[in-house]
Amino acid sequence: MRLVALFVMASMTLTSGCSVLTEQPVEGAAEKLAAGLAKHTLDDVPLTSDSDRARHQRLVTGLADTPVAVEVVDVTDTDGGATATLAWTWELPGVSWEYTTKAELAEAAGRWEVDWEPNMVTPDLVEGQHLVLERVTAERGDILGAGGVPLVTERSVIRFGLDKSQVRPARWRSSAARIARALDIDASSYEDRVEAYGDRAFVEALVLRAEDRDQVGAAFADVPGAAAIEDEIPLAPTREFAAGLLGKVGEATAEIVQSSDGAVLAGDQVGLSGLQARYDRRLRGNPGVRVLAVDESGESRVLFRHGGRPGRALRTTLDPELQQRAENALATLGAGGPHSALVAIRPSTGEVLAAANGLANAGFNAATAGQYAPGSTFKVVTALALLRAGLGAEDALDCSPTTVADGRTFKNYDDYPPNAVGWITLTDVVANSCNTALISERDRLADDDLTTAAAALGMGVDHDLGFPA
């Protein structure tokens, strides 16, 4: 009886074992496939052809740094094999890309192997194509002047550089050196950048406004691999137009990328100075992403797109005509003249209509960021401090021709009106800008009275005027 029972149990084990032998291994192979795909490698996955490992690696290299989760949704039997349904979730910048694919498995020599095909990774992908993740920059917002006139907007430029795909690798450095000489830029650093970029990259050397393209001579065009690409970038009407205030746009620095919490990636165009930097988040907008299937000839088609939001315009009170007149006036001083700046303000509203800098400033924004001795403009601070100390606006002060303080003799300016000397009211002291009267009242004030009065008028305190200051 014991033998019969053992025989029956053995029969049951062998019969039910058929299910285990045919289903569990294929599911295990499917799970191993999903795990490998999530790691961007098939090194540990049994394949029907070992050459498929390298094919897969080439296909996904463009997304190798992008996290992806792959799960087995279902495994079904087919004639002579099995089909696994895989659910993919790519974590692209700012969005998840989800879809399902099919993977075919075949049983050979007692194990299940994956019959790899490109469309296992993304639907409709074919042999010879690979995936590329591309960040789509949002259209940058304009900076507008009074009346909504565009001050900084997309304007035509020419990007001069080397197309590495059009010249043999052995000639990359020599072509880079010749381009640098033709464009009058540093040759050593440009050669190093050319070497660092990919084999088919265009390595930019210089960007000029379209109207300035004639500045590049024929020597550039004679260099093997030299290329000039037309483009548009945010620019003011001229290079000098309110440059210190408006600022410039360029490639994000490592510090900007690090401090952006993922909002800015290497290669992004951001505001680097002036209003462009101060309002970069508003002007930059939100970039988008897209995944491309690129074939060996470079032709591509979009597999997935997630659009961003274009930047918003920034309105200012700058008057384009007055700004240009201010620029022209300071330009007469020349680059060898004194440091100079001109700021025009509408007194009734406080609107800044022009903020120009002279050529001798060498890029320094003296108009709104310069720090100079305040001179007579500081008399309003002294007057406020005296009023707070108990002096009345109609109280008389001694506006003498000279006065002595701490051993130094002070006087009024050369053209001081002679009928405004002697004992005059505080109101007249300020109106006529009498130095001696205010200096003579120094004993009325405590040590911190001037500091407190200055702070009350916005001087020496941290504040945001809405523009670089």
Short mmCIF file of C-alpha atoms in Angstrom, two decimals, residues 159-343:
data_model
loop_
_atom_site.label_atom_id
_atom_site.label_comp_id
_atom_site.label_asym_id
_atom_site.label_seq_id
_atom_site.Cartn_x
_atom_site.Cartn_y
_atom_site.Cartn_z
CA ARG A 159 27.60 81.09 -35.77
CA PHE A 160 31.13 80.48 -37.08
CA GLY A 161 32.91 77.26 -36.16
CA LEU A 162 34.18 73.81 -37.18
CA ASP A 163 31.97 70.95 -38.41
CA LYS A 164 34.05 67.96 -37.29
CA SER A 165 32.09 65.58 -39.51
CA GLN A 166 33.45 67.33 -42.61
CA VAL A 167 37.14 66.90 -41.88
CA ARG A 168 39.41 63.95 -41.03
CA PRO A 169 40.22 63.55 -37.30
CA ALA A 170 43.91 64.08 -38.02
CA ARG A 171 43.07 67.59 -39.29
CA TRP A 172 40.80 68.70 -36.41
CA ARG A 173 43.45 70.64 -34.48
CA SER A 174 45.01 72.24 -37.53
CA SER A 175 41.60 73.36 -38.82
CA ALA A 176 40.74 74.69 -35.36
CA ALA A 177 43.99 76.68 -35.25
CA ARG A 178 43.33 78.21 -38.68
CA ILE A 179 39.75 79.10 -37.74
CA ALA A 180 41.00 80.77 -34.54
CA ARG A 181 43.46 82.88 -36.52
CA ALA A 182 40.82 83.83 -39.07
CA LEU A 183 38.38 84.89 -36.33
CA ASP A 184 41.02 86.44 -34.05
CA ILE A 185 40.22 84.29 -31.03
CA ASP A 186 42.45 82.29 -28.67
CA ALA A 187 43.71 79.29 -30.65
CA SER A 188 44.80 77.04 -27.79
CA SER A 189 41.47 77.04 -25.94
CA TYR A 190 39.50 76.58 -29.17
CA GLU A 191 41.66 73.62 -30.22
CA ASP A 192 41.03 72.00 -26.83
CA ARG A 193 37.26 72.51 -27.17
CA VAL A 194 37.30 70.98 -30.64
CA GLU A 195 39.11 67.90 -29.31
CA ALA A 196 36.65 67.55 -26.42
CA TYR A 197 33.48 67.58 -28.55
CA GLY A 198 32.01 64.52 -30.31
CA ASP A 199 33.17 63.22 -33.66
CA ARG A 200 30.24 64.76 -35.56
CA ALA A 201 29.86 67.95 -33.54
CA PHE A 202 29.76 71.54 -34.70
CA VAL A 203 32.09 73.45 -32.37
CA GLU A 204 31.18 77.12 -32.20
CA ALA A 205 34.04 79.63 -32.26
CA LEU A 206 32.37 83.03 -32.67
CA VAL A 207 28.87 84.50 -33.00
CA LEU A 208 28.32 87.70 -34.98
CA ARG A 209 25.22 89.68 -35.85
CA ALA A 210 24.10 88.95 -39.39
CA GLU A 211 24.94 92.49 -40.48
CA ASP A 212 28.53 92.00 -39.24
CA ARG A 213 29.27 88.82 -41.18
CA ASP A 214 31.51 90.72 -43.62
CA GLN A 215 33.99 91.19 -40.77
CA VAL A 216 35.03 87.56 -41.34
CA GLY A 217 37.46 87.39 -44.23
CA ALA A 218 37.98 84.79 -46.94
CA ALA A 219 40.61 82.97 -44.87
CA PHE A 220 37.84 81.42 -42.77
CA ALA A 221 36.00 79.89 -45.72
CA ASP A 222 39.25 78.27 -46.97
CA VAL A 223 39.65 76.17 -43.79
CA PRO A 224 38.62 72.49 -44.18
CA GLY A 225 35.49 71.90 -42.07
CA ALA A 226 34.78 75.61 -41.49
CA ALA A 227 31.04 76.30 -41.31
CA ALA A 228 28.83 79.34 -40.82
CA ILE A 229 25.34 78.59 -39.48
CA GLU A 230 22.49 81.08 -39.49
CA ASP A 231 20.54 81.37 -36.25
CA GLU A 232 18.52 83.76 -34.11
CA ILE A 233 19.27 84.77 -30.52
CA PRO A 234 17.92 87.45 -28.13
CA LEU A 235 19.76 90.71 -28.85
CA ALA A 236 19.32 94.45 -28.33
CA PRO A 237 19.29 96.80 -31.38
CA THR A 238 23.07 97.33 -31.07
CA ARG A 239 25.88 95.82 -29.02
CA GLU A 240 26.11 98.96 -26.83
CA PHE A 241 22.37 99.65 -26.41
CA ALA A 242 21.72 99.71 -22.63
CA ALA A 243 24.13 96.78 -22.41
CA GLY A 244 24.94 97.24 -18.72
CA LEU A 245 21.27 97.30 -17.75
CA LEU A 246 19.75 94.77 -20.17
CA GLY A 247 22.58 92.25 -19.71
CA LYS A 248 23.36 89.26 -21.88
CA VAL A 249 22.32 85.65 -22.49
CA GLY A 250 24.75 82.75 -22.75
CA GLU A 251 25.45 79.15 -21.82
CA ALA A 252 24.76 78.34 -18.18
CA THR A 253 27.82 78.18 -15.95
CA ALA A 254 28.47 75.20 -13.68
CA GLU A 255 27.45 77.34 -10.69
CA ILE A 256 24.10 78.26 -12.28
CA VAL A 257 23.38 74.62 -13.13
CA GLN A 258 24.25 73.47 -9.61
CA SER A 259 22.08 76.07 -7.88
CA SER A 260 19.03 75.58 -10.15
CA ASP A 261 17.72 72.36 -8.53
CA GLY A 262 17.49 70.69 -11.94
CA ALA A 263 15.70 73.55 -13.71
CA VAL A 264 18.83 74.40 -15.72
CA LEU A 265 21.02 71.80 -17.41
CA ALA A 266 24.47 72.09 -18.93
CA GLY A 267 24.21 73.73 -22.36
CA ASP A 268 21.04 75.70 -21.53
CA GLN A 269 20.92 79.39 -22.48
CA VAL A 270 20.28 81.61 -19.46
CA GLY A 271 20.61 85.23 -18.43
CA LEU A 272 24.14 85.93 -17.24
CA SER A 273 23.92 89.60 -16.28
CA GLY A 274 21.62 92.61 -16.04
CA LEU A 275 17.87 92.25 -16.41
CA GLN A 276 18.41 89.00 -18.31
CA ALA A 277 19.85 87.45 -15.14
CA ARG A 278 17.55 89.23 -12.67
CA TYR A 279 14.40 87.99 -14.46
CA ASP A 280 15.83 84.84 -16.03
CA ARG A 281 13.13 82.51 -14.71
CA ARG A 282 10.39 84.69 -16.22
CA LEU A 283 12.18 85.20 -19.54
CA ARG A 284 13.48 81.63 -19.89
CA GLY A 285 10.16 79.85 -19.56
CA ASN A 286 10.01 76.08 -19.16
CA PRO A 287 11.95 73.95 -21.66
CA GLY A 288 10.49 70.81 -23.21
CA VAL A 289 11.93 67.41 -24.12
CA ARG A 290 11.61 65.03 -27.02
CA VAL A 291 12.90 61.57 -27.83
CA LEU A 292 14.08 60.96 -31.39
CA ALA A 293 14.71 57.81 -33.42
CA VAL A 294 17.80 58.63 -35.47
CA ASP A 295 19.06 56.45 -38.32
CA GLU A 296 22.63 56.05 -39.59
CA SER A 297 22.24 58.89 -42.10
CA GLY A 298 21.21 61.31 -39.37
CA GLU A 299 17.54 61.42 -40.36
CA SER A 300 15.25 61.49 -37.34
CA ARG A 301 11.62 61.20 -36.35
CA VAL A 302 9.97 62.18 -33.08
CA LEU A 303 8.84 59.33 -30.84
CA PHE A 304 7.79 61.46 -27.87
CA ARG A 305 7.42 65.15 -27.23
CA HIS A 306 6.56 67.09 -24.10
CA GLY A 307 6.27 70.78 -24.81
CA GLY A 308 7.34 73.44 -22.32
CA ARG A 309 6.09 76.97 -21.80
CA PRO A 310 7.62 79.94 -23.63
CA GLY A 311 9.11 82.74 -21.58
CA ARG A 312 7.08 85.84 -20.73
CA ALA A 313 7.99 89.31 -21.90
CA LEU A 314 9.47 91.81 -19.43
CA ARG A 315 8.22 95.38 -19.68
CA THR A 316 10.50 98.30 -18.83
CA THR A 317 10.13 102.08 -19.00
CA LEU A 318 13.19 102.63 -21.22
CA ASP A 319 12.44 104.98 -24.12
CA PRO A 320 14.25 103.56 -27.19
CA GLU A 321 14.80 106.97 -28.78
CA LEU A 322 16.06 108.62 -25.59
CA GLN A 323 18.27 105.62 -24.83
CA GLN A 324 19.89 105.82 -28.26
CA ARG A 325 20.40 109.58 -27.90
CA ALA A 326 22.08 108.97 -24.56
CA GLU A 327 24.32 106.32 -26.10
CA ASN A 328 25.26 108.68 -28.94
CA ALA A 329 26.04 111.54 -26.56
CA LEU A 330 28.41 109.46 -24.44
CA ALA A 331 30.02 107.91 -27.52
CA THR A 332 31.46 111.34 -28.41
CA LEU A 333 33.79 110.99 -25.40
CA GLY A 334 35.44 107.98 -27.03
CA ALA A 335 37.02 104.91 -25.46
CA GLY A 336 39.93 106.99 -24.20
CA GLY A 337 37.76 109.54 -22.42
CA PRO A 338 36.68 109.63 -18.77
CA HIS A 339 34.29 107.17 -17.19
CA SER A 340 30.78 108.44 -17.87
CA ALA A 341 27.13 107.56 -17.44
CA LEU A 342 23.78 109.15 -18.14
CA VAL A 343 20.48 108.32 -16.46
#
